Coordinates of C-alpha atoms in Angstrom, one line a residue:
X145 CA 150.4 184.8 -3.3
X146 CA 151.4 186.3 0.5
X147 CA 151.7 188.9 -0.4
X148 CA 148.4 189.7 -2.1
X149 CA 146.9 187.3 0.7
X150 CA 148.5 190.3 3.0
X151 CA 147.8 193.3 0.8
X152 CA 143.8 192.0 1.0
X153 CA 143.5 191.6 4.3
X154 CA 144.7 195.0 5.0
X155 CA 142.7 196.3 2.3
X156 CA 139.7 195.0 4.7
X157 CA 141.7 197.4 7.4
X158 CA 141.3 200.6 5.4
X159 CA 140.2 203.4 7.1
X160 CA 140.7 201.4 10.4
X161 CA 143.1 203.6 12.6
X162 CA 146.0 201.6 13.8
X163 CA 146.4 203.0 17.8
X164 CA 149.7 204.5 18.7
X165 CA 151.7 202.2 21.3
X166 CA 154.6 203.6 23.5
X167 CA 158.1 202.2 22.7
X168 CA 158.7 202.0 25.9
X169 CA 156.0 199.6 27.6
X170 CA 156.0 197.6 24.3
X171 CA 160.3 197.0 25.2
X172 CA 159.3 196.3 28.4
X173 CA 156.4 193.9 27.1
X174 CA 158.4 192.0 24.7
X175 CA 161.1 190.9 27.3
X176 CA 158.7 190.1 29.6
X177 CA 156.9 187.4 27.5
X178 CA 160.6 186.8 25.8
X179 CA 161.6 186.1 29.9
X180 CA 158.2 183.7 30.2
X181 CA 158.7 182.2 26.6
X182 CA 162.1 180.9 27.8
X183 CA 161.4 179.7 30.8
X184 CA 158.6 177.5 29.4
X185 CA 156.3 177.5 32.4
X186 CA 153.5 174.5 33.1
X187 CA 150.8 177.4 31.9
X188 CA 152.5 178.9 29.2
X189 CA 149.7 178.5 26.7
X190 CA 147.1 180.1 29.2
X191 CA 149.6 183.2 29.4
X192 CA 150.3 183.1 25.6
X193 CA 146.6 183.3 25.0
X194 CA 146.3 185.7 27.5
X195 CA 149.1 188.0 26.0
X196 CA 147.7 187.4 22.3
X197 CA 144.4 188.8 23.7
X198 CA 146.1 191.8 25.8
X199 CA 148.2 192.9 22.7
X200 CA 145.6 191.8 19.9
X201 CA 146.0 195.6 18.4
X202 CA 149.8 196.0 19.0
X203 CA 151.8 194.1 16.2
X204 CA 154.6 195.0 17.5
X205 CA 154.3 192.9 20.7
X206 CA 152.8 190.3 18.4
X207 CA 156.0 190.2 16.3
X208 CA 158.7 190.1 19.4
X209 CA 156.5 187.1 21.0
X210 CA 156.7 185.3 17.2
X211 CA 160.3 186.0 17.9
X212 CA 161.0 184.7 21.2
X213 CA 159.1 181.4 19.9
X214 CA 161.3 181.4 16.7
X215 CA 164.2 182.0 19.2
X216 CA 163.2 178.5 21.2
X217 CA 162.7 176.6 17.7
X218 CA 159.2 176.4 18.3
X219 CA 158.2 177.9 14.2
X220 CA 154.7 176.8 14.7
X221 CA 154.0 179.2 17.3
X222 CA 156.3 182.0 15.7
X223 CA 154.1 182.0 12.7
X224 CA 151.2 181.9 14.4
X225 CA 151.7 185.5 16.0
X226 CA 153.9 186.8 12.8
X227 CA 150.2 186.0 11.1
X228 CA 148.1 187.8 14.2
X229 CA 150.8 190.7 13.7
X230 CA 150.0 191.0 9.7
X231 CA 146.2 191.1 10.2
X232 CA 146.4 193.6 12.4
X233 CA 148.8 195.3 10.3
X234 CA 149.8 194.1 6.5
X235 CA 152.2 196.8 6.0
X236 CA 154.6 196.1 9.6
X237 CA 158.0 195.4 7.5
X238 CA 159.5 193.2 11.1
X239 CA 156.6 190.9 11.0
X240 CA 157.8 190.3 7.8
X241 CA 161.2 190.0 8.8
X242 CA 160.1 187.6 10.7
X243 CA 158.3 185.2 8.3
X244 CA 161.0 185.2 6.7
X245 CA 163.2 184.2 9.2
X246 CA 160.7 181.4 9.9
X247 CA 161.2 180.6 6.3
X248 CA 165.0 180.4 6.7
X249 CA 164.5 177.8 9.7
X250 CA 162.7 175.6 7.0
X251 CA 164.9 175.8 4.8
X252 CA 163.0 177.8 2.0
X253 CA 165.1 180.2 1.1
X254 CA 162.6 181.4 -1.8
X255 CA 159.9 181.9 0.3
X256 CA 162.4 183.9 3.1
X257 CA 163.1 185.5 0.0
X258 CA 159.4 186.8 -1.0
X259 CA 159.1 187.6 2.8
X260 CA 162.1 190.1 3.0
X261 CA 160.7 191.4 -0.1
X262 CA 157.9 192.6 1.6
X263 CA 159.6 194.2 4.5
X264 CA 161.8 195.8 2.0
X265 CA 158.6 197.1 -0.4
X266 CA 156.9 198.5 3.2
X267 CA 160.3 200.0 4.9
X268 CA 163.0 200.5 2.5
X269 CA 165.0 202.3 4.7
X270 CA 165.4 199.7 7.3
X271 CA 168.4 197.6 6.4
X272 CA 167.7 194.4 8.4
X273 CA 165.8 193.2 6.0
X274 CA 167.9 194.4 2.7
X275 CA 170.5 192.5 4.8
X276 CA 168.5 189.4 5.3
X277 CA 167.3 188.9 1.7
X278 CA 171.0 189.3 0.5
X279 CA 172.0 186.3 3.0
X280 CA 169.2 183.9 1.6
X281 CA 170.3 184.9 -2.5
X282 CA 174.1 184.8 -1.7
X283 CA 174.5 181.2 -2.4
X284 CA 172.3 181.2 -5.7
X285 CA 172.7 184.7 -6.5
X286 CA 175.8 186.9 -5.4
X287 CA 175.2 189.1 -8.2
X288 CA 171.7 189.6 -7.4
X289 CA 171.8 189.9 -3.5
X290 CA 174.4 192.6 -3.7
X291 CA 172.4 194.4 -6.1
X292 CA 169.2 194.9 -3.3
X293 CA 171.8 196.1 -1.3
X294 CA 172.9 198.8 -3.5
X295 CA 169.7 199.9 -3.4
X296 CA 169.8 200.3 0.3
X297 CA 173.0 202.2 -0.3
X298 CA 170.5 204.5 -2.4
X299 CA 167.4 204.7 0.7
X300 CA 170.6 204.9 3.6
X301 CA 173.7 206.5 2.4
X302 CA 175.4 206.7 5.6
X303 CA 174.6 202.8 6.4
X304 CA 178.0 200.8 5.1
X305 CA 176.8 198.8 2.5
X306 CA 180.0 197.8 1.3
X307 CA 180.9 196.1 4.5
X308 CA 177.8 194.3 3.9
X309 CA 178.6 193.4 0.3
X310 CA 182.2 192.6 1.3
X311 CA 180.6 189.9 3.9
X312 CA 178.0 188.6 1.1
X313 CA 180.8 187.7 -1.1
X314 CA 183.0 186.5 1.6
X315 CA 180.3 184.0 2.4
X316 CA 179.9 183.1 -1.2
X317 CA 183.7 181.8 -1.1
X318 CA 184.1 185.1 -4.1
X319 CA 187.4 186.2 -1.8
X320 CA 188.4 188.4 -5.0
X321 CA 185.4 190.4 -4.5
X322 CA 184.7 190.4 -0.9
X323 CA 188.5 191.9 -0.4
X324 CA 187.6 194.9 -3.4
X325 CA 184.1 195.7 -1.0
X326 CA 186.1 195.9 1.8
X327 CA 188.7 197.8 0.5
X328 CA 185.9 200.6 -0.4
X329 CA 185.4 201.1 3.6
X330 CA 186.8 204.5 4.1
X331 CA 188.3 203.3 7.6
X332 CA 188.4 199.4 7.5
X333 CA 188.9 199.5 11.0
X334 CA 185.2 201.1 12.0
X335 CA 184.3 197.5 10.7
X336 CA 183.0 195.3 13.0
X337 CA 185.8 192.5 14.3
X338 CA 184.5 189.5 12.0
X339 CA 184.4 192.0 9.2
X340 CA 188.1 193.1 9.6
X341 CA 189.2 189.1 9.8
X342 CA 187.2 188.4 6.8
X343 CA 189.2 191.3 4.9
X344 CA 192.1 190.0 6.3
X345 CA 191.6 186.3 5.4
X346 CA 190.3 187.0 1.9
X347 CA 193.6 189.0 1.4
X348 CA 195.6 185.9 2.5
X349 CA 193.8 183.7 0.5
X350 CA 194.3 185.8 -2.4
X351 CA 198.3 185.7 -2.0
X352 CA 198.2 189.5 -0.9
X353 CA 200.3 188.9 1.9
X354 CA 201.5 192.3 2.8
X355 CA 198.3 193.8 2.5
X356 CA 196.6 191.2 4.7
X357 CA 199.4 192.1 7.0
X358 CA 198.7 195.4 6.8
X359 CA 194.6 194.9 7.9
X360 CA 195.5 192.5 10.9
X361 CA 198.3 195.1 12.0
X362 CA 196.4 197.8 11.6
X363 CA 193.7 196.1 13.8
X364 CA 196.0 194.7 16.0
X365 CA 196.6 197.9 17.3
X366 CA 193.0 198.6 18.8
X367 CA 193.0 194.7 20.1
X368 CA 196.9 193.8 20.4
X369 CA 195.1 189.4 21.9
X370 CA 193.1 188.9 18.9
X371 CA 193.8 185.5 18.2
X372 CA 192.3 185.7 14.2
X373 CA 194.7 188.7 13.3
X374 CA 197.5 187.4 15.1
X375 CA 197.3 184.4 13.3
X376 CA 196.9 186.2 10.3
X377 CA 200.0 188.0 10.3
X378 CA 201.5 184.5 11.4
X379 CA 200.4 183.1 9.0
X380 CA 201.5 185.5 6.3
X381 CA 204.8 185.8 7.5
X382 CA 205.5 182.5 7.0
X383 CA 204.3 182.6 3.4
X384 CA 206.4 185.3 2.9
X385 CA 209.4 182.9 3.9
X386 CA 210.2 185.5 6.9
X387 CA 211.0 183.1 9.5
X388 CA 212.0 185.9 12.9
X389 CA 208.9 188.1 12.1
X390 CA 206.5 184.7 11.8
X391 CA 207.7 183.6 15.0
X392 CA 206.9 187.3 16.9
X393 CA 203.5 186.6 16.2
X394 CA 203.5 182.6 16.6
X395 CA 204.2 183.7 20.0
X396 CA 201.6 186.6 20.5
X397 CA 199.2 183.8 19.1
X398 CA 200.4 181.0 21.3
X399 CA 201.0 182.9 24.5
X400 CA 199.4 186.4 24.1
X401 CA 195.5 186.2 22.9
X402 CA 192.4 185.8 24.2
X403 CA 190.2 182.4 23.4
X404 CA 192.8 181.1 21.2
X405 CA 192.0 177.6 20.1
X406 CA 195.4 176.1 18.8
X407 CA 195.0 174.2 15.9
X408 CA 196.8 171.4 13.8
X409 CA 197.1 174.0 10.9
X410 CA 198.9 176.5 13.6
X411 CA 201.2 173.9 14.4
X412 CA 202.0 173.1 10.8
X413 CA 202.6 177.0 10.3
X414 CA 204.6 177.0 13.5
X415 CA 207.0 174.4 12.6
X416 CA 207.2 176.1 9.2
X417 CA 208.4 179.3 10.4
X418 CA 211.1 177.3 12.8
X419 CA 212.1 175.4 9.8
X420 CA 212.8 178.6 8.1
X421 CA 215.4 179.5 11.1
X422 CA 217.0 176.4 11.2
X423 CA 215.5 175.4 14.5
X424 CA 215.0 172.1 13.0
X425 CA 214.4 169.9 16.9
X426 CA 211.8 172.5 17.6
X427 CA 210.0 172.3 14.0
X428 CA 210.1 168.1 14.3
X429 CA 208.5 168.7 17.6
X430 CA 206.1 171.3 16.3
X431 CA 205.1 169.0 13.7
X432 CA 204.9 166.1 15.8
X433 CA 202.8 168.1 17.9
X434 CA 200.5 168.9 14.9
X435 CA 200.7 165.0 13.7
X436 CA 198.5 164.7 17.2
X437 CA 196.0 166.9 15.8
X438 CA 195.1 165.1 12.5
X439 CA 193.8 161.9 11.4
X440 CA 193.2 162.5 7.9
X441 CA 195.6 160.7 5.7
X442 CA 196.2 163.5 3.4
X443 CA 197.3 165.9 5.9
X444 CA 199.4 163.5 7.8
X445 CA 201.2 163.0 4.8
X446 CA 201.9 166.9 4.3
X447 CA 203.0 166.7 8.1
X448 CA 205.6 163.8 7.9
X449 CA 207.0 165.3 4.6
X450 CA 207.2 168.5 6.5
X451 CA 209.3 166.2 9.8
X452 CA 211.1 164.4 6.4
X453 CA 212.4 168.5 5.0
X454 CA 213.5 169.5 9.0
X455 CA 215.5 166.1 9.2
X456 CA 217.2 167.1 6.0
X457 CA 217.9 170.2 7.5
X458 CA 219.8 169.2 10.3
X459 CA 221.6 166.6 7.8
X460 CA 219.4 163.0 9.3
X461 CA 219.5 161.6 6.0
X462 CA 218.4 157.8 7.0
X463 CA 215.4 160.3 9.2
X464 CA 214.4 162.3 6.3
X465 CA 213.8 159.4 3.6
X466 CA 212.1 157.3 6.3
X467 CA 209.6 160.4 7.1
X468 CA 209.3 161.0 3.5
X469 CA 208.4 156.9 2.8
X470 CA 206.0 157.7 6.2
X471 CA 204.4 160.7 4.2
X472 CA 203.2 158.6 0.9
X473 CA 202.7 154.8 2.7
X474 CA 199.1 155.6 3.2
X475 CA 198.5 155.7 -0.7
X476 CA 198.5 152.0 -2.9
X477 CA 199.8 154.4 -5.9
X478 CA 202.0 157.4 -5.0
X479 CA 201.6 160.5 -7.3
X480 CA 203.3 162.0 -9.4
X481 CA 204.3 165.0 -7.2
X482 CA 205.0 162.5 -4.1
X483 CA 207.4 160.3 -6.5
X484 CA 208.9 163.8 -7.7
X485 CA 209.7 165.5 -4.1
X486 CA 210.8 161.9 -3.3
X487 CA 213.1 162.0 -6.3
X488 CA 214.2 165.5 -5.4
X489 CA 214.7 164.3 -1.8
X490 CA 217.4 161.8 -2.6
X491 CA 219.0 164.3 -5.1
X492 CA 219.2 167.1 -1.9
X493 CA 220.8 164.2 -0.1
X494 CA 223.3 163.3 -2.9
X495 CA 224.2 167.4 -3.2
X496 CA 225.0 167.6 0.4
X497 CA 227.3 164.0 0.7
X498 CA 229.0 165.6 -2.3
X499 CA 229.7 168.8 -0.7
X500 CA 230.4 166.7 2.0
X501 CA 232.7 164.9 0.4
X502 CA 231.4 161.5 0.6
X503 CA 231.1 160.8 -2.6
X504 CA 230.3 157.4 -1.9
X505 CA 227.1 158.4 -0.1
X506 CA 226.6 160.4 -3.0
X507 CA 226.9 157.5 -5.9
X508 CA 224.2 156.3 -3.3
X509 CA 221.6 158.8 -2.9
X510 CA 221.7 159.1 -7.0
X511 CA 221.4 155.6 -7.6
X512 CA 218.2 155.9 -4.9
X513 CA 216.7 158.8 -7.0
X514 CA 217.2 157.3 -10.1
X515 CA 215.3 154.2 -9.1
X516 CA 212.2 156.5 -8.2
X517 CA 212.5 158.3 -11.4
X518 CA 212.5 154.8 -13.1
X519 CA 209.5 154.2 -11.2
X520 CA 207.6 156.7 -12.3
X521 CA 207.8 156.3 -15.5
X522 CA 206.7 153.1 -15.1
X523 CA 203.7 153.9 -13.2
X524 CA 202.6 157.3 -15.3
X525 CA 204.4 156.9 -18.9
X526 CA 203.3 159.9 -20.0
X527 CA 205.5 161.7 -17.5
X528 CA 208.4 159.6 -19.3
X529 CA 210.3 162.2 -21.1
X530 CA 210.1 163.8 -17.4
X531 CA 211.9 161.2 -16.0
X532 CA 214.1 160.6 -19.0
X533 CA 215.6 163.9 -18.3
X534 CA 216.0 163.4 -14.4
X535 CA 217.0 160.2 -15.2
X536 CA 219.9 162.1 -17.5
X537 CA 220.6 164.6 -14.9
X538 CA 221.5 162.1 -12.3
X539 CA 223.1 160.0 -14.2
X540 CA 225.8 163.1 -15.7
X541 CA 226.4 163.7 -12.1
X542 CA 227.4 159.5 -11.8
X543 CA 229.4 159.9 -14.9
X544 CA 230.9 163.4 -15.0
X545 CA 233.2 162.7 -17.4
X546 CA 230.9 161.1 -19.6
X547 CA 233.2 158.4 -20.5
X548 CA 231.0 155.4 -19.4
X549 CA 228.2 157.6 -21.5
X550 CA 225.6 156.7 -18.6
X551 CA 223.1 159.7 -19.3
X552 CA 223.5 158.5 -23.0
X553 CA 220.7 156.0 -23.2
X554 CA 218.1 159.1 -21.5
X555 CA 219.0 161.6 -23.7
X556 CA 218.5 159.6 -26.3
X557 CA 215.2 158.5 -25.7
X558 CA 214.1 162.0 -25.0
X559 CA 215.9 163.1 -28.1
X560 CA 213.7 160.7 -29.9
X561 CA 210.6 161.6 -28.0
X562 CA 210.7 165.6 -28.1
X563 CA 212.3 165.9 -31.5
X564 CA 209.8 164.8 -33.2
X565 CA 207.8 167.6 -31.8
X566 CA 206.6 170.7 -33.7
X567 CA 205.8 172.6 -30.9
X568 CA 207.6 172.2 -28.1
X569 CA 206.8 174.4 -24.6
X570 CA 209.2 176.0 -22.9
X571 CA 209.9 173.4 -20.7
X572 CA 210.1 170.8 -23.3
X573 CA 212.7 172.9 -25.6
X574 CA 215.0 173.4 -22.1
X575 CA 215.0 169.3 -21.8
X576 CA 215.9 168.7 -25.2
X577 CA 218.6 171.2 -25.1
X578 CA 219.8 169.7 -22.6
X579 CA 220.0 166.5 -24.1
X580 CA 221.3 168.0 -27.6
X581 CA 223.9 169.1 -25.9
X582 CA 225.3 165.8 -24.0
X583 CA 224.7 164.0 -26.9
X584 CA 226.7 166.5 -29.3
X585 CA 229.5 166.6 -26.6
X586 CA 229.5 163.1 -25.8
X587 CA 229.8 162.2 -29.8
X588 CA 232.5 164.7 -30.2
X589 CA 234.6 164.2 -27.5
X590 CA 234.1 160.4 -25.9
X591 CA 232.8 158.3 -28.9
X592 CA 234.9 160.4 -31.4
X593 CA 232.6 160.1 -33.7
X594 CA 232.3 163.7 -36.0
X595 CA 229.4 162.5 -37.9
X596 CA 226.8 161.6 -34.8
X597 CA 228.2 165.0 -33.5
X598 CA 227.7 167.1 -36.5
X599 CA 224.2 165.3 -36.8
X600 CA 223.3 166.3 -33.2
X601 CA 224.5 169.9 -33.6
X602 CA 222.4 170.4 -36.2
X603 CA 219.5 169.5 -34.3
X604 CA 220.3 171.5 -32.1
X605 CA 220.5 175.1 -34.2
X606 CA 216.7 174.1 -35.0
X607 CA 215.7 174.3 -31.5
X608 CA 218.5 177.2 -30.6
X609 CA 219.5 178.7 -34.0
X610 CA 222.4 181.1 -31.8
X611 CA 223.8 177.9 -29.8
X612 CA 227.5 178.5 -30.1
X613 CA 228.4 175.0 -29.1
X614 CA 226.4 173.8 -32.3
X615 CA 227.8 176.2 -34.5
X616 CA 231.3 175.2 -33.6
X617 CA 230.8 171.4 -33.8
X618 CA 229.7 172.1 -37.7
X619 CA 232.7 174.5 -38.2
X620 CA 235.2 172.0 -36.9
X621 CA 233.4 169.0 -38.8
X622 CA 233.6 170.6 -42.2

């Protein structure tokens, strides 16, 4: 409806000879009134009446003073000379830029929408308002914004469209195909800066570390104190588990960029990449650092656990469980994964006292993991044949003999459980391999008893018909 309102009042126009304005003086009028606008004078309505009646015939003066209003929030009087600018001319595509811009402030993106429309139908070749109308549809539409601008790409061939399609998707959170636009910029780096980070960030996020290196490297080069691409390459680094090279460009982030704004997450990264050297006091302190930084409970938790693995490192075992217990305290039930890494935790500890040779701490930290496997499956039974098979694991490595048979009872019960399955995952047929095998070796060997063996072995040639173990169980029996 506007737009016909529009198209009727400058049908009234026809014939009417629109006068010619010099760019110059209408520049020069525009930040003058901008200048006035701002500074909100006592008799700024008096002036404003006096301008709209100066410049009644020149919309584009009319549009830049529905600007500067729109600029100072004030969308009343931003429409009101956006309308004065489309009665004197229907067909002025940045007074429609405008409205729509108006719209935006609203918060009606359908009506921005129908307004860049407009300025698109009476200038296609000005890409402000292609540009504009994208922004509005991205969050609805993606498909559909890009698609008005690759009919811009059509009207303005050397205008880079796909650095514009690249930052549509980029906004709609579509990192997939934001990074393919901007990979179709001949020279990535003529992008503007923002543009380059997005590329680089949506490359990150999309686990292509080296190529996201490669962008923020690249660009590094042309601004060597860009905090955004110095983190990038930090960042990625780390991912990539290359401690020295992470820690180059901690440093150029830390100490060597403009306007960088430290953040928890570069402290977690930071204490990361010194975890990955072994420069476990100066990770803990990193971390600590980055503890400082949060209060949500969630992320607190990944930074103890984080303070719990550096303790481990440097062998703090009583440290490392009491961080980990830290990491998971804030939670009435613990989840599966934290009961798991806290399994795994005491298990680490257990591997090291052994290679230690304290095998008493070892009997220990086993007993300690065992307890949280237990746990779990009391909490989450369905993760019980899980935790049956830990449960096995740790107790073979109490019992490596197998003569007290303490892994029997586990493997058992996960016999039962998983052999009455018809179609077992990968995981699930590795488990009960595992446990066909201690039971076929503990029958044979501890119990002496052929039959249970035999009885196992078979088993076992359905789930592995080449196990040679099995086969030589049954030769023996017969």
């Amino acid at each position: 409806m506007k737009t016909i309102k529009y198209l009727l009042a400058g049908a009234l126009l026809l014939g009417t000879a629109a006068p010619t304005f010099a760019q110059d003086d209408n520049k020069t009028a525009i930040e003058h009134l901008t200048s006035v606008i701002k500074s909100k004078p006592a008799d700024l309505a008096d002036q404003m009446k006096k301008a709209q009646k100066e410049y009644k015939k020149n919309p584009e003066v009319l549009t830049g003073i529905g600007r500067a209003f729109l600029e100072q929030k004030d969308t009343a009087q931003a429409k009101h000379f956006a309308d004065l600018a489309l009665a004197r001319n229907n067909k002025y595509a940045p007074a429609w830029v405008l409205m729509g811009d108006i719209e935006v402030t609203k918060d009606n993106p359908g009506e921005a929408a129908a307004d860049y429309q407009n300025a698109i139908y009476f200038d296609p070749k000005d890409p402000q308002a292609y540009y504009k109308y994208a922004m509005v549809q991205r969050g609805v539409n993606p498909e559909m914004a890009t698609s008005v601008l690759e009919k811009l790409r059509q009207e303005r061939p050397d205008y880079p469209v796909d650095q514009l399609i690249g930052h549509i998707y980029y906004n709609a959170q579509d990192f997939s195909k934001a990074a393919e636009a901007y990979g179709k910029v001949a020279d990535p780096m003529t992008m503007d800066d923002d543009n380059i980070t997005e590329y680089g960030i949506s490359t990150w996020l999309l686990g292509q570390r080296d190529k996201s290196i490669e962008i923020c490297k690249k660009a590094l080069e042309k601004n060597p104190r860009k905090a955004a691409w110095n983190r990038l390459v930090f960042y990625n680094y780390t991912d990539q588990k290359m401690g020295n090279e992470a820690l180059e460009y901690a440093d150029r982030l830390f100490n060597q960029s403009d306007s960088a704004h430290i953040s928890g997450e570069d402290l977690i990264y930071n204490g990361t990449a010194l975890n990955l050297v072994k420069k476990y006091d100066e990770a803990i302190a990193a971390f600590q650092k980055a503890a400082e930084h949060n209060d949500n409970a969630g992320r607190l938790g990944t930074i103890y656990k984080n303070i719990s693995d550096s303790y481990l490192g440097k062998e703090d075992y009583d440290n490392a469980v009491a961080y980990f217990k830290k990491s998971i305290e804030g939670s009435e039930k613990p989840s599966v994964d934290d009961l798991d890494n806290f399994g795994t935790l005491y298990t680490d500890i257990a591997a090291k006292k052994t290679h230690a040779g304290d095998h008493e701490g070892a009997a220990a930290a086993f007993k300690a993991a065992n307890d949280v496997y237990l746990k779990m499956a009391e909490l989450y039974p369905n993760h019980k044949t899980y935790c049956d098979f830990m449960c096995g694991q740790i107790q073979a490595n109490l019992d490596p003999d197998s003569k007290a048979g303490l892994a029997k009872p586990y493997y058992e019960s996960l016999s039962n459980t998983l052999g009455a399955k018809t179609d077992l995952n990968s995981s699930e047929k590795a488990m009960l391999t595992q446990a066909y095998t201690y039971l076929m070796v503990y029958y044979f060997n501890v119990a002496q008893d052929k039959t249970q063996a035999k009885a196992y072995a078979e088993k076992m040639l359905q789930v592995d018909p080449n196990n040679e173990v099995a086969k030589q169980v049954i030769e023996v029996v017969k």
